[in-house]
mmCIF file with all atom_site columns, C-alpha atoms in Angstrom:
data_model
loop_
_atom_site.group_PDB
_atom_site.id
_atom_site.type_symbol
_atom_site.label_atom_id
_atom_site.label_alt_id
_atom_site.label_comp_id
_atom_site.label_asym_id
_atom_site.label_entity_id
_atom_site.label_seq_id
_atom_site.pdbx_PDB_ins_code
_atom_site.Cartn_x
_atom_site.Cartn_y
_atom_site.Cartn_z
_atom_site.occupancy
_atom_site.B_iso_or_equiv
_atom_site.pdbx_formal_charge
_atom_site.auth_seq_id
_atom_site.auth_comp_id
_atom_site.auth_asym_id
_atom_site.auth_atom_id
_atom_site.pdbx_PDB_model_num
ATOM 1   C CA . LEU J 1 1   ? -30.772 -0.624  53.968  1.00 0.00 ? 30  LEU J CA 1
ATOM 2   C CA . ILE J 1 2   ? -28.183 2.044   53.323  1.00 0.00 ? 31  ILE J CA 1
ATOM 3   C CA . SER J 1 3   ? -29.213 5.554   54.231  1.00 0.00 ? 32  SER J CA 1
ATOM 4   C CA . PRO J 1 4   ? -28.816 8.257   51.567  1.00 0.00 ? 33  PRO J CA 1
ATOM 5   C CA . PRO J 1 5   ? -26.033 10.831  51.899  1.00 0.00 ? 34  PRO J CA 1
ATOM 6   C CA . THR J 1 6   ? -26.837 14.042  53.695  1.00 0.00 ? 35  THR J CA 1
ATOM 7   C CA . GLY J 1 7   ? -28.943 16.426  51.678  1.00 0.00 ? 36  GLY J CA 1
ATOM 8   C CA . PHE J 1 8   ? -30.270 13.666  49.409  1.00 0.00 ? 37  PHE J CA 1
ATOM 9   C CA . THR J 1 9   ? -33.473 11.720  49.729  1.00 0.00 ? 38  THR J CA 1
ATOM 10  C CA . MET J 1 10  ? -33.951 8.101   48.761  1.00 0.00 ? 39  MET J CA 1
ATOM 11  C CA . THR J 1 11  ? -35.750 9.293   45.603  1.00 0.00 ? 40  THR J CA 1
ATOM 12  C CA . ASP J 1 12  ? -32.726 11.433  44.650  1.00 0.00 ? 41  ASP J CA 1
ATOM 13  C CA . CYS J 1 13  ? -30.441 8.430   45.003  1.00 0.00 ? 42  CYS J CA 1
ATOM 14  C CA . LYS J 1 14  ? -32.760 6.270   42.889  1.00 0.00 ? 43  LYS J CA 1
ATOM 15  C CA . MET J 1 15  ? -32.937 9.006   40.239  1.00 0.00 ? 44  MET J CA 1
ATOM 16  C CA . GLN J 1 16  ? -29.148 9.260   40.088  1.00 0.00 ? 45  GLN J CA 1
ATOM 17  C CA . ASP J 1 17  ? -28.881 5.482   39.837  1.00 0.00 ? 46  ASP J CA 1
ATOM 18  C CA . LEU J 1 18  ? -31.415 5.408   36.992  1.00 0.00 ? 47  LEU J CA 1
ATOM 19  C CA . GLN J 1 19  ? -29.658 8.271   35.193  1.00 0.00 ? 48  GLN J CA 1
ATOM 20  C CA . SER J 1 20  ? -26.303 6.502   35.427  1.00 0.00 ? 49  SER J CA 1
ATOM 21  C CA . ARG J 1 21  ? -27.862 3.292   34.105  1.00 0.00 ? 50  ARG J CA 1
ATOM 22  C CA . VAL J 1 22  ? -29.502 5.132   31.182  1.00 0.00 ? 51  VAL J CA 1
ATOM 23  C CA . LYS J 1 23  ? -26.203 6.840   30.367  1.00 0.00 ? 52  LYS J CA 1
ATOM 24  C CA . ALA J 1 24  ? -24.396 3.485   30.423  1.00 0.00 ? 53  ALA J CA 1
ATOM 25  C CA . LEU J 1 25  ? -27.012 2.032   28.060  1.00 0.00 ? 54  LEU J CA 1
ATOM 26  C CA . GLU J 1 26  ? -26.682 5.008   25.705  1.00 0.00 ? 55  GLU J CA 1
ATOM 27  C CA . ILE J 1 27  ? -22.901 4.647   25.630  1.00 0.00 ? 56  ILE J CA 1
ATOM 28  C CA . GLY J 1 28  ? -23.242 0.899   24.974  1.00 0.00 ? 57  GLY J CA 1
ATOM 29  C CA . ALA J 1 29  ? -25.688 1.532   22.132  1.00 0.00 ? 58  ALA J CA 1
ATOM 30  C CA . ALA J 1 30  ? -23.359 4.113   20.584  1.00 0.00 ? 59  ALA J CA 1
ATOM 31  C CA . HIS J 1 31  ? -20.468 1.645   20.852  1.00 0.00 ? 60  HIS J CA 1
ATOM 32  C CA . ASP J 1 32  ? -22.521 -1.089  19.200  1.00 0.00 ? 61  ASP J CA 1
ATOM 33  C CA . ALA J 1 33  ? -23.500 1.256   16.363  1.00 0.00 ? 62  ALA J CA 1
ATOM 34  C CA . THR J 1 34  ? -19.872 2.294   15.869  1.00 0.00 ? 63  THR J CA 1
ATOM 35  C CA . GLN J 1 35  ? -18.723 -1.322  15.946  1.00 0.00 ? 64  GLN J CA 1
ATOM 36  C CA . GLN J 1 36  ? -21.282 -2.269  13.301  1.00 0.00 ? 65  GLN J CA 1
ATOM 37  C CA . ALA J 1 37  ? -20.172 0.614   11.080  1.00 0.00 ? 66  ALA J CA 1
ATOM 38  C CA . VAL J 1 38  ? -16.530 -0.462  11.404  1.00 0.00 ? 67  VAL J CA 1
ATOM 39  C CA . GLN J 1 39  ? -17.402 -4.063  10.589  1.00 0.00 ? 68  GLN J CA 1
ATOM 40  C CA . GLN J 1 40  ? -19.366 -2.958  7.527   1.00 0.00 ? 69  GLN J CA 1
ATOM 41  C CA . ALA J 1 41  ? -16.477 -0.802  6.305   1.00 0.00 ? 70  ALA J CA 1
ATOM 42  C CA . GLN J 1 42  ? -14.059 -3.696  6.786   1.00 0.00 ? 71  GLN J CA 1
ATOM 43  C CA . ALA J 1 43  ? -16.360 -6.049  4.861   1.00 0.00 ? 72  ALA J CA 1
ATOM 44  C CA . ASP J 1 44  ? -16.618 -3.540  1.991   1.00 0.00 ? 73  ASP J CA 1
ATOM 45  C CA . MET J 1 45  ? -12.849 -3.099  1.921   1.00 0.00 ? 74  MET J CA 1
ATOM 46  C CA . LEU J 1 46  ? -12.323 -6.858  1.883   1.00 0.00 ? 75  LEU J CA 1
ATOM 47  C CA . LEU J 1 47  ? -14.630 -7.211  -1.122  1.00 0.00 ? 76  LEU J CA 1
ATOM 48  C CA . LYS J 1 48  ? -12.783 -4.452  -2.993  1.00 0.00 ? 77  LYS J CA 1
ATOM 49  C CA . MET J 1 49  ? -9.421  -6.061  -2.237  1.00 0.00 ? 78  MET J CA 1
ATOM 50  C CA . ARG J 1 50  ? -10.672 -9.407  -3.528  1.00 0.00 ? 79  ARG J CA 1
ATOM 51  C CA . GLU J 1 51  ? -11.890 -7.736  -6.733  1.00 0.00 ? 80  GLU J CA 1
ATOM 52  C CA . ILE J 1 52  ? -8.504  -6.071  -7.218  1.00 0.00 ? 81  ILE J CA 1
ATOM 53  C CA . ARG J 1 53  ? -6.668  -9.340  -6.639  1.00 0.00 ? 82  ARG J CA 1
ATOM 54  C CA . GLU J 1 54  ? -8.859  -11.161 -9.156  1.00 0.00 ? 83  GLU J CA 1
ATOM 55  C CA . SER J 1 55  ? -8.444  -8.439  -11.765 1.00 0.00 ? 84  SER J CA 1
ATOM 56  C CA . MET J 1 56  ? -4.679  -8.591  -11.298 1.00 0.00 ? 85  MET J CA 1
ATOM 57  C CA . LYS J 1 57  ? -4.701  -12.367 -11.770 1.00 0.00 ? 86  LYS J CA 1
ATOM 58  C CA . GLU J 1 58  ? -6.998  -12.449 -14.783 1.00 0.00 ? 87  GLU J CA 1
ATOM 59  C CA . GLY J 1 59  ? -6.595  -8.958  -16.238 1.00 0.00 ? 88  GLY J CA 1
ATOM 60  C CA . SER J 1 60  ? -4.460  -7.832  -19.101 1.00 0.00 ? 89  SER J CA 1
ATOM 61  C CA . ALA J 1 61  ? -2.134  -5.980  -16.722 1.00 0.00 ? 90  ALA J CA 1
ATOM 62  C CA . GLY J 1 62  ? -0.081  -9.137  -16.166 1.00 0.00 ? 91  GLY J CA 1
ATOM 63  C CA . THR J 1 63  ? 0.154   -9.867  -19.890 1.00 0.00 ? 92  THR J CA 1
ATOM 64  C CA . ALA J 1 64  ? 1.101   -6.312  -20.794 1.00 0.00 ? 93  ALA J CA 1
ATOM 65  C CA . SER J 1 65  ? 3.850   -6.186  -18.210 1.00 0.00 ? 94  SER J CA 1
ATOM 66  C CA . THR J 1 66  ? 5.274   -9.474  -19.508 1.00 0.00 ? 95  THR J CA 1
ATOM 67  C CA . LYS J 1 67  ? 5.297   -8.092  -23.045 1.00 0.00 ? 96  LYS J CA 1
ATOM 68  C CA . GLU J 1 68  ? 6.932   -4.899  -21.837 1.00 0.00 ? 97  GLU J CA 1
ATOM 69  C CA . LEU J 1 69  ? 9.513   -6.913  -19.932 1.00 0.00 ? 98  LEU J CA 1
ATOM 70  C CA . ASP J 1 70  ? 10.383  -8.941  -23.032 1.00 0.00 ? 99  ASP J CA 1
ATOM 71  C CA . ALA J 1 71  ? 10.677  -5.743  -25.107 1.00 0.00 ? 100 ALA J CA 1
ATOM 72  C CA . LEU J 1 72  ? 12.963  -4.195  -22.491 1.00 0.00 ? 101 LEU J CA 1
ATOM 73  C CA . LYS J 1 73  ? 15.164  -7.297  -22.412 1.00 0.00 ? 102 LYS J CA 1
ATOM 74  C CA . THR J 1 74  ? 15.500  -7.192  -26.199 1.00 0.00 ? 103 THR J CA 1
ATOM 75  C CA . GLU J 1 75  ? 16.313  -3.477  -26.139 1.00 0.00 ? 104 GLU J CA 1
ATOM 76  C CA . ASN J 1 76  ? 18.850  -4.054  -23.362 1.00 0.00 ? 105 ASN J CA 1
ATOM 77  C CA . LYS J 1 77  ? 20.626  -6.750  -25.391 1.00 0.00 ? 106 LYS J CA 1
ATOM 78  C CA . THR J 1 78  ? 20.710  -4.501  -28.472 1.00 0.00 ? 107 THR J CA 1
ATOM 79  C CA . LEU J 1 79  ? 22.180  -1.619  -26.464 1.00 0.00 ? 108 LEU J CA 1
ATOM 80  C CA . ARG J 1 80  ? 24.825  -3.866  -24.907 1.00 0.00 ? 109 ARG J CA 1
ATOM 81  C CA . ASP J 1 81  ? 25.877  -5.097  -28.349 1.00 0.00 ? 110 ASP J CA 1
ATOM 82  C CA . GLN J 1 82  ? 26.102  -1.517  -29.651 1.00 0.00 ? 111 GLN J CA 1
ATOM 83  C CA . ASN J 1 83  ? 28.098  -0.476  -26.602 1.00 0.00 ? 112 ASN J CA 1
ATOM 84  C CA . ALA J 1 84  ? 30.553  -3.340  -27.090 1.00 0.00 ? 113 ALA J CA 1
ATOM 85  C CA . LYS J 1 85  ? 31.058  -2.397  -30.770 1.00 0.00 ? 114 LYS J CA 1
ATOM 86  C CA . GLN J 1 86  ? 31.630  1.255   -29.912 1.00 0.00 ? 115 GLN J CA 1
ATOM 87  C CA . ALA J 1 87  ? 34.059  0.378   -27.127 1.00 0.00 ? 116 ALA J CA 1
ATOM 88  C CA . TYR J 1 88  ? 36.056  -1.751  -29.642 1.00 0.00 ? 117 TYR J CA 1
ATOM 89  C CA . ARG J 1 89  ? 36.130  1.098   -32.162 1.00 0.00 ? 118 ARG J CA 1
ATOM 90  C CA . ILE J 1 90  ? 37.180  3.636   -29.524 1.00 0.00 ? 119 ILE J CA 1
ATOM 91  C CA . GLN J 1 91  ? 39.981  1.370   -28.369 1.00 0.00 ? 120 GLN J CA 1
ATOM 92  C CA . HIS J 1 92  ? 41.375  1.165   -31.923 1.00 0.00 ? 121 HIS J CA 1
ATOM 93  C CA . LEU J 1 93  ? 40.925  4.897   -32.557 1.00 0.00 ? 122 LEU J CA 1
ATOM 94  C CA . VAL J 1 94  ? 42.813  5.765   -29.352 1.00 0.00 ? 123 VAL J CA 1
ATOM 95  C CA . GLY J 1 95  ? 45.591  3.377   -30.333 1.00 0.00 ? 124 GLY J CA 1
ATOM 96  C CA . THR J 1 96  ? 45.841  4.974   -33.770 1.00 0.00 ? 125 THR J CA 1
ATOM 97  C CA . VAL J 1 97  ? 45.879  8.514   -32.335 1.00 0.00 ? 126 VAL J CA 1
ATOM 98  C CA . GLU J 1 98  ? 48.641  7.544   -29.891 1.00 0.00 ? 127 GLU J CA 1
ATOM 99  C CA . LYS J 1 99  ? 50.722  6.124   -32.756 1.00 0.00 ? 128 LYS J CA 1
ATOM 100 C CA . LEU J 1 100 ? 50.226  9.294   -34.809 1.00 0.00 ? 129 LEU J CA 1
ATOM 101 C CA . LEU J 1 101 ? 51.218  11.488  -31.858 1.00 0.00 ? 130 LEU J CA 1
ATOM 102 C CA . ALA J 1 102 ? 54.292  9.391   -31.184 1.00 0.00 ? 131 ALA J CA 1
ATOM 103 C CA . ALA J 1 103 ? 55.303  9.602   -34.856 1.00 0.00 ? 132 ALA J CA 1
ATOM 104 C CA . ALA J 1 104 ? 54.787  13.367  -34.914 1.00 0.00 ? 133 ALA J CA 1
ATOM 105 C CA . LYS J 1 105 ? 57.305  13.931  -32.089 1.00 0.00 ? 134 LYS J CA 1
#
């Protein structure tokens, strides 16, 4: 048997050993409780993410964005056509103004 350190009795050593064991068990229990809480939060988050994914697949959000995209493409084409017409008109107006200025000199 190992003799206790000076100033300590065998009972003191046993008490310290028991206290350290109880503390280790308390820490382990707290860790287990924390781990369970984390796992529960992760499970809840996973369920919410699945619900969001399903609503995105089946919901009207996908249809609305497709409709909006088609409307934007149509508007874009219209604006390009208008821009091309205005650029043609400006080109001819500039040419006419240059001719008038040249004739006025």
